[in-house]
Amino acid sequence: MFWSQLYVPTLRETPAEAEVVSHQLLLRAGYIRQLAAGIYSYLPLAQRSLLKIQQIIREEMEAIGGQEMLLPALNPAEIWKESGRWDVMGDNMFRLKDRFGRELCLGMTHEEVMTSLARGEVRSYKQLPQIWYQIQTKFRDEPRPKSGLLRVRQFLMKDSYSFDLLPAGLDVSYEKHRVAYNKIFERCGLKFIAVEAHSGAMGGSQSHEFMVESNAGEDLVVVCKSAGYGANLEKAVSRPVAPAAADDETARDPEEFSTPDQKTIAELVAFTGVAATGLIKSIVYVGDEKPYLCLLRGDHQLSETKFSSATGAVEVRPAHPAEIQDWFGAAPGSLGPVGVKNMPILADGALEGRHNLIAGANKDDFHLRNVTPGEDFTAVFHDLRQVAEGDTHIETGAPLKIVKTVEIGHIFKLGYKYSESMGLKVSDQDGKEVTVIMGSYGIGVERILCAAIELFHDENGMSMPASIAPFQVVITPANYLDAAVKAAGAQLYKECKALGLDVLLDDRDERPGVKFKDAELIGIPYRITIGKKLPNGIVEVVTRRGRISADVAVSEAAAHVAQLIRG
RNA sequence: CGGGGCGUGGCUCAGCCUGGUAGAGCGCCUGGUUCGGGUCCAGGAGGCCGGAGGUUCGAAUCCUCUCGCCCCGACCA
């Protein structure tokens, strides 16, 4: 490809609307343009890069026996009603009606269509297992699209679905995907981690997310290198930091004391002089319309996900102040477990075995000291708290780190959720009907591009991994009007092509500075500069990442680059 | 949906408070110049100031409504 014939509208200045680096650079480097909030056009550079990503995905999916299909993006309401997700998806689903008033939607994921397809086709256990996948546009009406291509309303997803007769088969399909995903992201040149994840509204038992560490990310992940542990914050478990002071373990009875206007933990700490670890935080949560009193150590936060798991409740919300007044006869800020009989009391494990703590008295402006779990109230202990900075690994005690990440892939063991609700069954060996067990596995294609940019950029622009860069190498003749330089450029271009390199020749009549800046902005990993050393038969091969330059004989330059790429 | 910010040539922005001939830099076009890190010189094109209504002799500027975009939060397979 010749640069003069390629549409690459680079910008000298960063567009004002872009905040995160990948968004700024995608716009500046002429990869994308915005059409509306969360809706983008992909220009030639982005498209080339995305096609390379998709090709890597295809190869690795084929390697585990995945079969590519293409399902409709336009879905009838019926199948979504069957699975129950027509209602569950709420406003996140784009909905429309056809001319006869029939309800349709744009697919935001394809469990329903895949299951519907499979139940019409698969009859026998002999046809299992199957892994079906597609790379297709998904539509989600995000409440707040943001960060360029990171959170959008229309995007490409590789989604695959496995169908197995038995749970052990699902384990195999799941493991195949886990391995394939590792290969895909490695081949895309990313630094990533696989972490345990919460299955959320997808249902199912086991789930891993593939995450790239980045400040532009929205997910918090807990990692411990030495223990080899990684989990989404929603799911992560830890050993809490020790209480600031040892408990007084003598047997004492709760004793009320006045705490005028002291409502928050911080205020109580200042007022009593007792560290937050010596306080009990009481939070009232409603799960499926039933109230629960949740107790945490003063310095801990409740995890809604864990509350949901502990209670089995699907719909979860904090209690309204009026409800709390009604149930406790006191306002939030003075609540506590002592004497509570009208709702279950759940306590976080960090309170187990503690003595003589401070808790609310269920009387405005009063608290109790000397409250001891198990003696002054009974609670069921669960892991309810969110992992906090400073916590350590639950087994090894090694330090945990909380990092911000971008989710690029997610694999789920779905179990029977969709096959059950939609009736996907096969005959087993004995001629008996058996419900098929499913898995579902997703990759955000554009997010790989974004993550690569977030990971690899500098003040001059992107520094794309060679495997997914729009071009592998750019030839930059410093002065294209110089006949010898121009001829060398043409020759090198031919040689690169012959070696199978994806090469771009910058044939524009621009100043060298402009060409260097542009090449670095769009992130081409290798550059061959033809300039003043040409009379000596020398050109420069420059590695974008680190701007490492090597003088190479013209005749060897193409091979040298091929070596760098393959090496 | 709550809070905040912003809409003025392709891009970045000034002008608005205090109403009176729409500006700059970059980019683009033409000619010349230069050629290893966004050359320099000269000339030129391009904007109903997001939209509608109102106040006024007169509105980019003041008022009302509306649309769009961005950020924080809520939400989130």
XYZ file of C-alpha atoms (C1' of nucleotides) in Angstrom:
644
model
C 0.000 0.000 0.000
C 1.168 3.500 -0.832
C 0.530 6.142 1.778
C -0.603 8.673 -0.818
C -3.483 6.342 -1.687
C -4.443 5.452 1.860
C -6.941 7.549 3.753
C -5.197 8.428 7.005
C -6.532 11.734 8.286
C -4.103 12.375 11.132
C -4.686 15.380 13.366
C -1.994 17.576 14.830
C -4.027 18.374 17.872
C -5.982 16.157 20.220
C -9.726 16.496 19.717
C -11.334 18.081 22.749
C -13.945 15.397 23.278
C -11.422 12.652 24.000
C -10.294 11.984 27.544
C -8.688 8.567 27.590
C -5.466 7.891 25.711
C -6.758 5.217 23.363
C -9.651 7.454 22.332
C -7.376 10.452 21.756
C -4.920 8.453 19.700
C -7.560 6.595 17.674
C -8.945 9.971 16.621
C -5.599 11.705 16.120
C -4.102 8.829 14.183
C -7.087 8.716 11.846
C -8.320 5.271 12.886
C -11.880 6.193 13.794
C -14.478 8.937 13.591
C -17.517 9.359 15.776
C -21.025 9.291 14.347
C -22.986 9.635 17.604
C -22.488 8.863 21.279
C -21.035 5.369 21.465
C -21.223 4.846 17.692
C -18.078 4.985 15.582
C -16.965 4.570 11.989
C -13.827 2.542 11.494
C -11.484 4.079 8.934
C -8.930 2.041 6.972
C -6.328 1.811 9.712
C -8.786 0.633 12.351
C -10.387 -1.813 9.959
C -7.024 -3.326 9.013
C -6.106 -3.746 12.648
C -9.501 -5.182 13.606
C -9.365 -7.655 10.729
C -5.994 -8.884 11.952
C -7.395 -9.326 15.444
C -10.345 -11.236 14.039
C -8.045 -13.446 12.009
C -6.068 -14.393 15.108
C -9.309 -15.161 16.905
C -10.515 -17.324 14.002
C -7.325 -19.320 13.881
C -7.377 -20.080 17.575
C -11.081 -20.866 17.600
C -10.647 -23.255 14.693
C -7.764 -24.822 16.613
C -10.157 -25.924 19.362
C -12.744 -27.146 16.910
C -14.856 -24.009 16.849
C -17.071 -23.631 13.795
C -17.759 -20.165 12.532
C -21.313 -19.111 11.771
C -23.113 -15.831 11.413
C -26.364 -15.337 13.286
C -28.879 -12.551 12.760
C -28.413 -9.325 14.686
C -32.120 -8.654 14.278
C -33.998 -10.948 16.651
C -37.686 -11.660 17.205
C -38.918 -10.976 20.738
C -40.201 -14.523 21.200
C -36.902 -16.234 21.889
C -35.940 -13.543 24.396
C -39.256 -13.991 26.135
C -38.646 -17.724 26.305
C -35.380 -17.283 28.161
C -36.893 -14.560 30.311
C -34.345 -11.981 29.242
C -36.772 -9.820 27.252
C -37.610 -8.289 30.640
C -34.273 -8.770 32.384
C -32.321 -6.761 29.794
C -34.472 -3.695 30.352
C -33.421 -0.469 28.689
C -30.071 -1.879 27.651
C -31.751 -3.639 24.759
C -32.535 -1.815 21.541
C -36.112 -2.678 20.689
C -38.138 -2.021 17.584
C -41.287 -3.071 15.805
C -41.761 -4.213 12.251
C -44.513 -2.909 9.961
C -47.024 -5.374 11.405
C -46.281 -4.290 14.927
C -44.297 -7.411 15.780
C -41.661 -6.869 18.431
C -38.003 -7.242 17.546
C -34.710 -6.357 19.129
C -31.090 -5.972 18.172
C -29.002 -8.737 19.656
C -26.821 -7.793 22.618
C -25.554 -11.375 22.977
C -26.649 -14.599 21.328
C -27.407 -17.321 23.849
C -31.038 -17.273 22.777
C -30.438 -17.477 19.032
C -27.760 -20.151 19.417
C -29.918 -22.233 21.723
C -32.877 -21.843 19.426
C -30.746 -22.926 16.484
C -29.323 -25.895 18.329
C -32.642 -27.221 19.567
C -33.907 -27.309 16.024
C -30.880 -29.250 14.843
C -29.169 -31.332 17.441
C -30.983 -34.589 18.215
C -28.452 -37.063 19.482
C -25.661 -37.203 21.994
C -23.578 -38.449 19.081
C -23.646 -34.928 17.631
C -22.077 -33.524 20.781
C -19.944 -31.769 21.720
C -20.239 -28.711 19.483
C -18.492 -25.367 19.655
C -20.220 -22.747 17.524
C -19.009 -19.223 17.197
C -19.405 -16.022 15.278
C -17.789 -12.618 15.013
C -20.620 -10.202 14.852
C -21.910 -6.776 15.720
C -23.634 -6.452 19.056
C -25.956 -3.664 20.108
C -26.327 -2.419 23.649
C -28.030 0.792 24.615
C -25.510 1.729 27.288
C -26.740 4.324 29.768
C -23.451 6.096 29.375
C -21.195 5.296 26.451
C -17.693 6.560 27.156
C -13.967 6.383 26.660
C -13.961 6.098 22.879
C -14.184 2.484 21.774
C -14.090 1.112 25.305
C -17.775 1.461 26.085
C -19.937 1.778 23.030
C -23.426 0.964 21.814
C -22.409 -1.005 18.757
C -19.351 -3.228 18.762
C -17.818 -6.418 17.460
C -17.854 -9.477 19.596
C -16.561 -12.941 19.071
C -19.083 -15.057 20.896
C -18.942 -18.804 21.101
C -21.196 -21.384 22.649
C -20.443 -24.929 23.655
C -22.951 -27.743 23.818
C -22.147 -30.848 25.814
C -23.978 -33.877 27.081
C -22.418 -33.945 30.534
C -20.875 -31.500 32.996
C -17.495 -33.152 32.487
C -17.808 -32.294 28.803
C -18.535 -28.685 29.644
C -15.409 -28.648 31.770
C -13.440 -29.722 28.703
C -15.041 -27.126 26.415
C -14.462 -24.450 29.012
C -10.828 -25.422 29.416
C -10.331 -25.405 25.652
C -11.618 -21.852 25.552
C -9.448 -20.802 28.450
C -6.393 -22.060 26.618
C -7.503 -20.537 23.295
C -8.122 -17.169 24.922
C -4.663 -17.158 26.434
C -3.204 -17.829 23.003
C -5.333 -15.180 21.320
C -4.379 -12.430 23.715
C -0.738 -13.462 23.698
C -0.690 -13.408 19.919
C -2.286 -9.964 20.007
C 0.725 -8.841 22.011
C -1.195 -7.942 25.154
C -0.184 -8.108 28.779
C -3.232 -9.564 30.511
C -4.444 -11.531 33.477
C -7.182 -14.116 33.809
C -9.223 -13.681 36.969
C -12.108 -15.402 38.686
C -15.329 -13.614 37.953
C -18.876 -13.394 39.085
C -21.323 -14.896 36.612
C -23.889 -12.137 37.038
C -27.024 -12.145 34.931
C -25.537 -14.743 32.599
C -26.210 -17.386 35.217
C -23.984 -20.404 35.561
C -21.396 -21.714 37.907
C -17.884 -20.807 36.858
C -16.488 -17.836 35.071
C -13.193 -16.175 34.252
C -12.495 -12.725 32.917
C -9.485 -11.738 30.857
C -8.317 -8.308 31.915
C -5.735 -5.769 30.817
C -4.437 -3.434 33.478
C -5.253 0.163 32.546
C -6.334 3.363 34.165
C -8.974 3.698 31.482
C -10.607 0.525 32.746
C -13.787 0.327 34.755
C -13.331 -2.995 36.503
C -11.406 -3.418 39.724
C -9.503 -6.620 40.076
C -7.648 -8.087 43.040
C -4.350 -9.747 42.225
C -1.610 -11.509 44.120
C 1.397 -12.386 42.006
C 3.132 -14.586 44.528
C 0.030 -16.667 45.242
C -1.004 -16.677 41.602
C -4.373 -15.288 42.597
C -6.622 -12.993 40.615
C -10.307 -12.207 41.012
C -12.756 -9.519 40.170
C -13.351 -7.280 43.179
C -16.975 -8.463 43.201
C -15.800 -11.961 43.883
C -12.387 -11.607 45.534
C -11.766 -12.919 49.035
C -9.052 -11.864 51.450
C -7.651 -11.918 54.910
C -8.365 -8.489 56.404
C -5.734 -6.318 58.031
C -5.569 -6.952 61.772
C -7.595 -4.688 64.066
C -5.722 -1.559 65.098
C -5.893 -2.555 68.772
C -6.320 -5.871 70.555
C -9.792 -6.442 71.988
C -10.452 -6.306 75.704
C -11.602 -9.876 76.157
C -13.069 -9.617 79.645
C -16.767 -10.390 79.849
C -18.727 -7.152 79.852
C -22.312 -6.205 79.201
C -23.314 -3.729 76.514
C -23.462 -0.221 77.874
C -25.282 2.639 76.245
C -23.552 6.002 75.812
C -24.540 9.263 74.216
C -23.186 10.105 70.766
C -24.999 13.282 69.710
C -24.916 13.790 65.931
C -22.242 11.143 65.457
C -23.511 9.171 62.482
C -20.678 8.100 60.258
C -17.863 5.761 61.132
C -15.388 8.614 60.685
C -17.315 10.811 63.113
C -17.521 8.030 65.672
C -13.820 7.346 65.384
C -13.094 11.000 66.087
C -15.659 11.157 68.892
C -14.760 7.957 70.759
C -11.075 7.723 69.983
C -11.619 4.074 69.047
C -10.217 2.934 65.703
C -12.657 1.989 62.936
C -11.615 -1.643 63.386
C -13.188 -1.529 66.855
C -16.592 -0.496 65.494
C -19.418 -2.495 63.978
C -20.921 -0.994 60.856
C -24.604 -1.832 60.504
C -26.162 -1.683 57.056
C -29.716 -2.584 56.186
C -30.152 -4.178 52.784
C -33.217 -5.470 51.056
C -32.941 -8.680 49.056
C -35.994 -9.703 47.047
C -38.071 -7.370 49.236
C -36.890 -8.946 52.505
C -34.766 -6.873 54.893
C -31.435 -8.040 56.272
C -29.161 -6.403 58.812
C -25.582 -6.686 57.581
C -22.716 -6.194 59.991
C -19.212 -5.287 58.963
C -16.098 -4.095 60.683
C -16.060 -0.293 60.717
C -13.352 -0.012 58.079
C -14.987 -2.450 55.636
C -17.427 -2.023 52.755
C -20.357 -4.286 51.970
C -20.139 -6.150 48.688
C -23.563 -6.250 47.073
C -22.562 -9.257 45.043
C -21.592 -11.195 48.142
C -24.752 -10.101 49.909
C -26.678 -11.397 46.959
C -24.828 -14.716 47.050
C -25.250 -15.062 50.822
C -28.994 -14.495 50.694
C -29.714 -15.959 47.303
C -31.577 -12.761 46.514
C -31.692 -11.577 42.930
C -32.920 -8.043 43.425
C -30.823 -6.198 45.905
C -30.990 -2.634 47.177
C -30.169 -0.562 50.250
C -33.152 0.007 52.535
C -34.832 3.403 52.350
C -34.420 5.657 55.400
C -38.192 5.497 56.024
C -38.107 1.696 56.088
C -35.200 1.769 58.502
C -37.030 4.156 60.817
C -39.990 1.825 60.691
C -38.059 -1.358 61.415
C -35.544 -0.022 63.940
C -37.197 2.981 65.475
C -33.963 4.833 64.772
C -32.261 6.521 61.854
C -29.245 5.178 59.959
C -26.191 6.172 61.932
C -27.432 4.710 65.190
C -28.227 1.163 64.108
C -26.906 -1.983 65.689
C -27.602 -5.700 66.111
C -28.428 -5.877 69.807
C -32.081 -6.727 70.340
C -32.929 -7.028 66.658
C -35.482 -9.787 66.192
C -37.465 -8.777 63.117
C -34.924 -9.673 60.424
C -31.974 -11.990 59.816
C -28.594 -10.694 60.941
C -25.666 -11.411 58.648
C -22.174 -10.661 59.863
C -18.949 -10.532 57.951
C -16.288 -13.045 58.906
C -13.979 -10.267 60.106
C -16.254 -9.846 63.142
C -16.101 -13.476 64.185
C -14.342 -13.907 67.535
C -14.173 -10.185 68.258
C -15.019 -8.770 71.703
C -16.406 -5.603 73.202
C -16.977 -3.563 70.079
C -18.992 -0.412 69.538
C -22.295 -0.578 67.679
C -25.391 1.559 67.264
C -28.028 1.324 70.007
C -31.071 1.530 67.709
C -31.852 4.782 69.471
C -31.005 8.061 67.833
C -27.777 9.610 69.107
C -26.808 6.610 71.182
C -24.349 3.780 70.723
C -23.421 0.727 72.733
C -19.956 -0.252 73.834
C -18.948 -3.787 74.856
C -20.923 -5.492 72.137
C -19.659 -9.033 71.532
C -20.874 -11.131 68.611
C -22.288 -14.444 69.732
C -22.957 -13.191 73.239
C -24.939 -10.022 72.800
C -26.528 -11.022 69.513
C -26.441 -13.967 67.158
C -25.630 -13.641 63.521
C -24.897 -15.919 60.623
C -21.369 -15.337 59.410
C -20.672 -14.908 55.718
C -17.990 -13.326 53.613
C -19.741 -10.033 52.981
C -17.002 -7.472 52.661
C -15.292 -6.067 49.657
C -11.555 -6.666 49.596
C -9.772 -3.507 50.702
C -6.334 -2.065 50.073
C -3.904 -3.688 52.520
C -5.763 -7.011 52.754
C -3.710 -10.138 52.196
C -4.169 -13.426 50.405
C -6.621 -15.618 52.255
C -4.270 -18.594 52.409
C -0.726 -17.361 52.042
C -1.090 -13.945 53.647
C 0.838 -12.382 50.783
C -0.125 -8.788 49.935
C -2.990 -8.203 47.509
C -3.093 -5.431 44.963
C -6.240 -3.805 43.607
C -5.851 -2.712 39.998
C -8.045 -1.031 37.404
C -8.584 -3.098 34.293
C -10.297 -3.322 30.943
C -12.239 -6.524 30.317
C -11.349 -8.025 26.946
C -12.820 -11.493 27.322
C -15.134 -13.456 29.546
C -15.881 -17.164 29.676
C -18.855 -18.721 31.462
C -20.089 -22.134 32.347
C -23.745 -21.487 31.692
C -25.014 -24.835 32.841
C -28.628 -25.505 31.960
C -30.011 -21.980 32.145
C -30.826 -21.569 28.462
C -31.084 -25.210 27.407
C -33.612 -25.730 30.204
C -35.749 -22.655 29.609
C -35.682 -23.087 25.852
C -35.870 -26.861 25.728
C -32.596 -27.960 24.171
C -32.459 -31.730 24.604
C -30.823 -34.691 22.931
C -31.300 -38.424 23.195
C -28.617 -40.154 25.189
C -27.268 -43.670 24.728
C -30.367 -45.165 26.331
C -32.721 -43.174 24.138
C -33.626 -40.946 27.050
C -33.983 -37.190 26.564
C -31.238 -35.247 28.279
C -30.932 -31.486 28.589
C -27.745 -30.200 27.011
C -25.230 -28.317 29.141
C -23.858 -25.081 27.720
C -21.011 -22.646 27.985
C -20.705 -19.149 26.545
C -17.519 -17.286 25.751
C -17.006 -13.696 24.589
C -14.230 -11.478 23.301
C -14.555 -7.738 22.727
C -12.744 -7.214 19.441
C -12.377 -3.424 19.590
C -11.342 -3.668 23.208
C -8.270 -5.612 22.158
C -7.317 -2.675 19.952
C -7.999 -0.181 22.740
C -6.143 -2.234 25.307
C -3.122 -2.491 23.019
C -3.072 1.275 22.642
C -3.552 1.835 26.349
C -0.670 -0.527 27.055
C 1.663 0.629 24.310
C 1.888 4.310 23.588
C 4.164 7.237 24.283
C 4.145 10.986 23.737
C 4.577 10.417 20.000
C 1.602 8.138 19.576
C 0.729 4.481 19.404
C 3.193 1.651 19.429
C 1.170 -1.264 18.181
C 2.127 -4.921 18.531
C 3.269 -6.128 15.108
C 0.589 -8.825 14.983
C -2.304 -6.382 15.076
C -0.778 -3.164 13.721
C -2.454 -1.938 10.527
C 0.915 -2.400 8.830
C 3.989 -4.218 10.032
C 6.516 -1.914 8.480
C 6.596 1.526 6.891
C 9.240 2.583 4.399
C 10.064 6.250 4.800
C 12.146 7.799 2.021
C 13.381 11.016 3.645
C 13.183 12.919 0.394
C 10.942 11.326 -2.179
C 12.066 13.776 -4.870
C 15.570 12.306 -4.781
C 15.596 9.760 -7.614
C 17.990 7.342 -5.922
C 16.021 7.448 -2.675
C 12.767 6.929 -4.516
C 14.183 3.980 -6.440
C 15.510 2.398 -3.258
C 12.080 2.817 -1.709
C 10.424 1.019 -4.610
C 12.980 -1.771 -4.470
C 12.621 -2.233 -0.721
C 8.856 -2.206 -1.037
C 9.061 -5.045 -3.530
C 11.400 -7.017 -1.307
C 9.164 -6.599 1.722
C 6.169 -7.775 -0.287
C 8.143 -10.763 -1.504
C 8.853 -11.704 2.096
C 5.163 -11.511 2.887
C 5.431 -8.381 4.989
C 2.501 -6.047 5.354
C 4.277 -2.917 4.172
C 3.359 0.713 3.687
C 5.449 2.990 1.471
C 5.301 6.648 2.436
C 5.419 8.074 -1.080
C 4.129 11.488 -0.088
C 6.037 14.621 -1.012
C 6.241 15.702 2.609
C 9.061 16.859 4.807
C 10.832 13.988 6.571
C 9.637 15.301 9.940
C 6.018 15.023 8.895
C 6.491 11.445 7.755
C 8.308 10.419 10.915
C 5.646 11.992 13.109
C 2.812 10.363 11.208
C 4.429 6.935 11.178
C 4.955 7.085 14.917
C 1.494 8.444 15.584
C -0.245 5.584 13.804
C 1.995 3.119 15.593
C 3.657 1.084 12.833
C 6.105 -1.129 14.745
C 9.008 -0.991 12.275
C 10.281 1.712 9.944
C 12.885 1.625 7.243
C 14.271 5.108 6.737
C 16.019 5.785 3.448
C 18.136 8.907 3.674
C 21.570 10.327 3.766
C 23.374 7.020 4.233
C 21.943 5.578 1.042
C 25.044 6.523 -1.024
C 26.947 4.146 1.279
C 24.355 1.452 0.716
C 22.914 1.867 4.201
C 19.364 2.424 5.452
C 18.037 2.579 8.981
C 15.688 0.071 10.526
C 13.921 1.716 13.437
C 11.898 -0.147 16.037
C 8.993 2.062 17.079
C 8.906 0.844 20.650
C 11.909 2.549 22.199
C 12.938 4.137 18.906
C 15.843 1.738 18.557
C 17.732 2.346 15.340
C 20.044 0.017 13.428
C 22.091 0.706 10.293
C 21.520 -2.060 7.784
C 22.657 -2.675 4.220
C 19.875 -1.823 1.767
C 19.953 -5.323 0.384
C 19.370 -6.821 3.824
C 16.839 -4.386 5.206
C 13.686 -6.297 4.288
C 15.050 -9.559 5.627
C 16.184 -7.758 8.760
C 12.667 -6.483 9.427
C 11.156 -9.893 8.719
C 13.578 -11.310 11.245
C 12.558 -8.723 13.855
C 8.886 -9.480 13.326
C 9.241 -13.223 13.436
C 11.891 -13.234 16.135
C -31.868 9.267 35.433
C -29.088 13.082 39.076
C -24.752 16.618 39.006
C -21.168 19.460 36.061
C -18.963 21.279 31.427
C -19.143 22.439 26.290
C -21.477 23.509 21.177
C -18.261 29.666 16.745
C -14.708 27.243 9.059
C -11.899 20.266 8.864
C -8.955 20.578 14.064
C -7.596 23.571 18.592
C -9.619 27.866 20.427
C -10.621 33.612 21.100
C -14.894 36.880 20.830
C -20.143 36.513 24.802
C -19.695 39.400 31.073
C -20.424 45.230 28.896
C -25.465 43.713 21.973
C -23.221 47.413 16.735
C -18.911 44.879 9.842
C -17.373 37.024 12.663
C -11.440 36.423 14.338
C -6.443 33.684 15.238
C -3.245 29.353 14.827
C -3.078 24.709 12.481
C -5.092 22.122 8.265
C -6.909 22.798 2.963
C -6.091 25.119 -2.320
C -2.441 27.961 -5.802
C 2.608 29.560 -6.745
C 7.501 29.663 -5.018
C 11.119 27.746 -1.405
C 13.043 23.820 1.567
C 14.146 18.406 2.240
C 16.618 13.605 8.697
C 11.963 15.149 13.275
C 5.040 18.669 12.175
C 10.248 24.254 6.641
C 9.684 29.340 5.134
C 7.262 33.265 1.969
C 3.103 35.174 -0.826
C -1.873 34.710 -2.374
C -6.726 32.202 -1.786
C -11.128 29.320 -0.457
C -14.053 27.970 3.529
C -18.506 29.722 9.028
C -26.907 31.195 8.220
C -21.782 31.211 15.466
C -26.081 23.452 17.145
C -31.657 24.460 16.362
C -36.354 27.149 17.450
C -38.728 31.109 19.665
C -38.394 35.815 22.234
C -36.342 40.896 23.823
C -34.154 44.910 20.757
C -33.588 49.746 15.625
C -29.869 45.789 15.803
C -28.305 39.185 18.834
C -22.561 34.656 18.276
C -23.336 37.936 22.642
C -29.329 38.892 26.690
C -33.939 35.562 27.943
C -36.899 30.859 27.209
C -37.264 26.172 25.168
C -34.901 22.315 22.595
C -31.127 19.051 20.373
C -26.230 17.122 20.563
C -21.410 15.896 22.694
C -18.036 15.125 26.958
C -17.006 14.220 32.249
C -18.557 12.470 37.451
C -22.264 9.443 39.699
C -26.314 5.782 39.322
C -26.625 1.579 36.022
C -24.038 -2.278 33.457
C -24.113 -8.976 29.545
